[in-house]
C-alpha positions as protocol buffer text, in pm:
chain_id: "A"
residue {
  index: 1
  type: ALA
  ca { x: 129 y: 3136 z: -432 }
}
residue {
  index: 2
  type: GLN
  ca { x: 447 y: 3081 z: -226 }
}
residue {
  index: 3
  type: VAL
  ca { x: 368 y: 2711 z: -189 }
}
residue {
  index: 4
  type: ALA
  ca { x: 314 y: 2673 z: -564 }
}
residue {
  index: 5
  type: ALA
  ca { x: 644 y: 2852 z: -632 }
}
residue {
  index: 6
  type: LYS
  ca { x: 834 y: 2620 z: -397 }
}
residue {
  index: 7
  type: LEU
  ca { x: 663 y: 2315 z: -546 }
}
residue {
  index: 8
  type: ARG
  ca { x: 699 y: 2429 z: -910 }
}
residue {
  index: 9
  type: PRO
  ca { x: 986 y: 2188 z: -997 }
}
residue {
  index: 10
  type: LEU
  ca { x: 785 y: 1894 z: -860 }
}
residue {
  index: 11
  type: ILE
  ca { x: 462 y: 2017 z: -1023 }
}
residue {
  index: 12
  type: ASP
  ca { x: 637 y: 2052 z: -1359 }
}
residue {
  index: 13
  type: ALA
  ca { x: 776 y: 1699 z: -1321 }
}
residue {
  index: 14
  type: GLY
  ca { x: 425 y: 1563 z: -1254 }
}
residue {
  index: 15
  type: LYS
  ca { x: 513 y: 1457 z: -898 }
}
residue {
  index: 16
  type: VAL
  ca { x: 244 y: 1651 z: -708 }
}
residue {
  index: 17
  type: VAL
  ca { x: -105 y: 1513 z: -649 }
}
residue {
  index: 18
  type: ARG
  ca { x: -355 y: 1738 z: -475 }
}
residue {
  index: 19
  type: PHE
  ca { x: -705 y: 1627 z: -384 }
}
residue {
  index: 20
  type: ALA
  ca { x: -960 y: 1910 z: -371 }
}
residue {
  index: 21
  type: ARG
  ca { x: -1314 y: 1975 z: -489 }
}
residue {
  index: 22
  type: THR
  ca { x: -1239 y: 2315 z: -642 }
}
residue {
  index: 23
  type: GLN
  ca { x: -935 y: 2484 z: -790 }
}
residue {
  index: 24
  type: SER
  ca { x: -781 y: 2753 z: -570 }
}
residue {
  index: 25
  type: ASP
  ca { x: -578 y: 3043 z: -699 }
}
residue {
  index: 26
  type: ASP
  ca { x: -238 y: 2892 z: -616 }
}
residue {
  index: 27
  type: ALA
  ca { x: -199 y: 2718 z: -955 }
}
residue {
  index: 28
  type: ILE
  ca { x: -135 y: 2375 z: -807 }
}
residue {
  index: 29
  type: PRO
  ca { x: -333 y: 2131 z: -1026 }
}
residue {
  index: 30
  type: ILE
  ca { x: -603 y: 1936 z: -847 }
}
residue {
  index: 31
  type: THR
  ca { x: -749 y: 1589 z: -863 }
}
residue {
  index: 32
  type: ALA
  ca { x: -1119 y: 1620 z: -785 }
}
residue {
  index: 33
  type: ASP
  ca { x: -1250 y: 1263 z: -756 }
}
residue {
  index: 34
  type: ALA
  ca { x: -1141 y: 950 z: -574 }
}
residue {
  index: 35
  type: ALA
  ca { x: -1082 y: 740 z: -888 }
}
residue {
  index: 36
  type: ALA
  ca { x: -853 y: 1004 z: -1038 }
}
residue {
  index: 37
  type: LEU
  ca { x: -670 y: 1037 z: -706 }
}
residue {
  index: 38
  type: LEU
  ca { x: -606 y: 662 z: -686 }
}
residue {
  index: 39
  type: ALA
  ca { x: -492 y: 656 z: -1051 }
}
residue {
  index: 40
  type: ALA
  ca { x: -250 y: 944 z: -986 }
}
residue {
  index: 41
  type: ILE
  ca { x: -108 y: 774 z: -677 }
}
residue {
  index: 42
  type: GLY
  ca { x: -73 y: 452 z: -876 }
}
residue {
  index: 43
  type: ARG
  ca { x: 131 y: 635 z: -1141 }
}
residue {
  index: 44
  type: LEU
  ca { x: 363 y: 793 z: -884 }
}
residue {
  index: 45
  type: CYS
  ca { x: 409 y: 518 z: -625 }
}
residue {
  index: 46
  type: ARG
  ca { x: 519 y: 160 z: -672 }
}
residue {
  index: 47
  type: ALA
  ca { x: 313 y: -72 z: -455 }
}
residue {
  index: 48
  type: ASP
  ca { x: 504 y: -320 z: -237 }
}
residue {
  index: 49
  type: ILE
  ca { x: 197 y: -543 z: -213 }
}
residue {
  index: 50
  type: VAL
  ca { x: -53 y: -603 z: -493 }
}
residue {
  index: 51
  type: VAL
  ca { x: -374 y: -802 z: -442 }
}
residue {
  index: 52
  type: SER
  ca { x: -553 y: -983 z: -725 }
}
residue {
  index: 53
  type: LYS
  ca { x: -882 y: -801 z: -669 }
}
residue {
  index: 54
  type: PRO
  ca { x: -987 y: -501 z: -458 }
}
residue {
  index: 55
  type: GLN
  ca { x: -1006 y: -575 z: -85 }
}
residue {
  index: 56
  type: PRO
  ca { x: -1169 y: -274 z: 84 }
}
residue {
  index: 57
  type: ASP
  ca { x: -1142 y: -433 z: 430 }
}
residue {
  index: 58
  type: LEU
  ca { x: -771 y: -521 z: 404 }
}
residue {
  index: 59
  type: ARG
  ca { x: -543 y: -287 z: 598 }
}
residue {
  index: 60
  type: ILE
  ca { x: -168 y: -301 z: 551 }
}
residue {
  index: 61
  type: ARG
  ca { x: 92 y: -129 z: 769 }
}
residue {
  index: 62
  type: HIS
  ca { x: 453 y: -127 z: 648 }
}
residue {
  index: 63
  type: SER
  ca { x: 747 y: -89 z: 886 }
}
residue {
  index: 64
  type: ILE
  ca { x: 1122 y: -124 z: 831 }
}
residue {
  index: 65
  type: LYS
  ca { x: 1332 y: -250 z: 1124 }
}
residue {
  index: 66
  type: ALA
  ca { x: 1708 y: -305 z: 1092 }
}
residue {
  index: 67
  type: GLY
  ca { x: 1671 y: -327 z: 714 }
}
residue {
  index: 68
  type: ASP
  ca { x: 1399 y: -593 z: 724 }
}
residue {
  index: 69
  type: HIS
  ca { x: 1050 y: -508 z: 599 }
}
residue {
  index: 70
  type: PHE
  ca { x: 741 y: -602 z: 797 }
}
residue {
  index: 71
  type: TYR
  ca { x: 382 y: -575 z: 680 }
}
residue {
  index: 72
  type: ILE
  ca { x: 93 y: -604 z: 924 }
}
residue {
  index: 73
  type: LEU
  ca { x: -204 y: -747 z: 733 }
}
residue {
  index: 74
  type: PHE
  ca { x: -540 y: -694 z: 902 }
}
residue {
  index: 75
  type: ASN
  ca { x: -893 y: -782 z: 794 }
}
residue {
  index: 76
  type: GLU
  ca { x: -1104 y: -495 z: 923 }
}
residue {
  index: 77
  type: GLY
  ca { x: -1430 y: -644 z: 795 }
}
residue {
  index: 78
  type: ALA
  ca { x: -1686 y: -904 z: 896 }
}
residue {
  index: 79
  type: GLN
  ca { x: -1625 y: -1123 z: 586 }
}
residue {
  index: 80
  type: LYS
  ca { x: -1332 y: -1356 z: 516 }
}
residue {
  index: 81
  type: ILE
  ca { x: -1063 y: -1227 z: 280 }
}
residue {
  index: 82
  type: ASP
  ca { x: -924 y: -1481 z: 35 }
}
residue {
  index: 83
  type: THR
  ca { x: -704 y: -1326 z: -232 }
}
residue {
  index: 84
  type: GLU
  ca { x: -382 y: -1376 z: -422 }
}
residue {
  index: 85
  type: VAL
  ca { x: -103 y: -1144 z: -309 }
}
residue {
  index: 86
  type: CYS
  ca { x: 208 y: -1046 z: -502 }
}
residue {
  index: 87
  type: ILE
  ca { x: 507 y: -889 z: -326 }
}
residue {
  index: 88
  type: THR
  ca { x: 705 y: -665 z: -562 }
}
residue {
  index: 89
  type: GLN
  ca { x: 1017 y: -661 z: -341 }
}
residue {
  index: 90
  type: THR
  ca { x: 1265 y: -948 z: -363 }
}
residue {
  index: 91
  type: GLY
  ca { x: 1398 y: -1143 z: -70 }
}
residue {
  index: 92
  type: ALA
  ca { x: 1315 y: -1416 z: 180 }
}
residue {
  index: 93
  type: LEU
  ca { x: 946 y: -1400 z: 277 }
}
residue {
  index: 94
  type: ARG
  ca { x: 773 y: -1551 z: 576 }
}
residue {
  index: 95
  type: LEU
  ca { x: 415 y: -1524 z: 695 }
}
residue {
  index: 96
  type: ILE
  ca { x: 359 y: -1527 z: 1071 }
}
residue {
  index: 97
  type: ASP
  ca { x: 23 y: -1614 z: 1221 }
}
residue {
  index: 98
  type: THR
  ca { x: -6 y: -1372 z: 1512 }
}
residue {
  index: 99
  type: ALA
  ca { x: -246 y: -1600 z: 1702 }
}
residue {
  index: 100
  type: THR
  ca { x: -24 y: -1910 z: 1694 }
}
residue {
  index: 101
  type: CYS
  ca { x: 323 y: -1770 z: 1607 }
}
residue {
  index: 102
  type: ALA
  ca { x: 340 y: -2033 z: 1331 }
}
residue {
  index: 103
  type: GLU
  ca { x: 566 y: -1928 z: 1042 }
}
residue {
  index: 104
  type: ALA
  ca { x: 551 y: -2029 z: 677 }
}
residue {
  index: 105
  type: SER
  ca { x: 803 y: -1949 z: 403 }
}
residue {
  index: 106
  type: LEU
  ca { x: 646 y: -1794 z: 95 }
}
residue {
  index: 107
  type: THR
  ca { x: 717 y: -1717 z: -267 }
}
residue {
  index: 108
  type: ASN
  ca { x: 654 y: -1365 z: -399 }
}
residue {
  index: 109
  type: THR
  ca { x: 304 y: -1466 z: -507 }
}
residue {
  index: 110
  type: PHE
  ca { x: 86 y: -1646 z: -254 }
}
residue {
  index: 111
  type: GLN
  ca { x: -273 y: -1698 z: -141 }
}
residue {
  index: 112
  type: LEU
  ca { x: -373 y: -1489 z: 162 }
}
residue {
  index: 113
  type: THR
  ca { x: -669 y: -1590 z: 376 }
}
residue {
  index: 114
  type: LEU
  ca { x: -776 y: -1373 z: 668 }
}
residue {
  index: 115
  type: ALA
  ca { x: -1077 y: -1445 z: 887 }
}
residue {
  index: 116
  type: PRO
  ca { x: -1284 y: -1145 z: 999 }
}
residue {
  index: 117
  type: HIS
  ca { x: -1067 y: -923 z: 1224 }
}
residue {
  index: 118
  type: GLU
  ca { x: -766 y: -1153 z: 1185 }
}
residue {
  index: 119
  type: THR
  ca { x: -410 y: -1020 z: 1171 }
}
residue {
  index: 120
  type: LYS
  ca { x: -104 y: -1178 z: 1010 }
}
residue {
  index: 121
  type: LEU
  ca { x: 250 y: -1049 z: 984 }
}
residue {
  index: 122
  type: LEU
  ca { x: 454 y: -1069 z: 667 }
}
residue {
  index: 123
  type: GLY
  ca { x: 832 y: -1047 z: 706 }
}
residue {
  index: 124
  type: LEU
  ca { x: 1071 y: -974 z: 418 }
}
residue {
  index: 125
  type: LYS
  ca { x: 1449 y: -993 z: 439 }
}
residue {
  index: 126
  type: PRO
  ca { x: 1561 y: -812 z: 121 }
}
residue {
  index: 127
  type: SER
  ca { x: 1811 y: -990 z: -101 }
}
């Protein structure tokens, strides 16, 4: 009950998402299934990177260093990933192949290809 009281302003503003199978007595609303959880997160959080179709094996790690944004893109699966990617942030983009250190400048929408277990680094200098 104390947690719900502290969170009440955020709950009332629709900014709290809680994933649970059953409602507890603390009055914090729950989201009980994965699809509803993803939809709630999508409503509350703006994605930096959007892919054209679901990529369950794509892992993305975001880090900010000295104001520049870096995204580690990793294919965790055994199949090639080939998808269109849209970056919602603005700025100078470059894609770095971690195996060769080759760099390529990009537009905000580009085609991403990752072999199985391949990693690439996306760098963004905000404008």
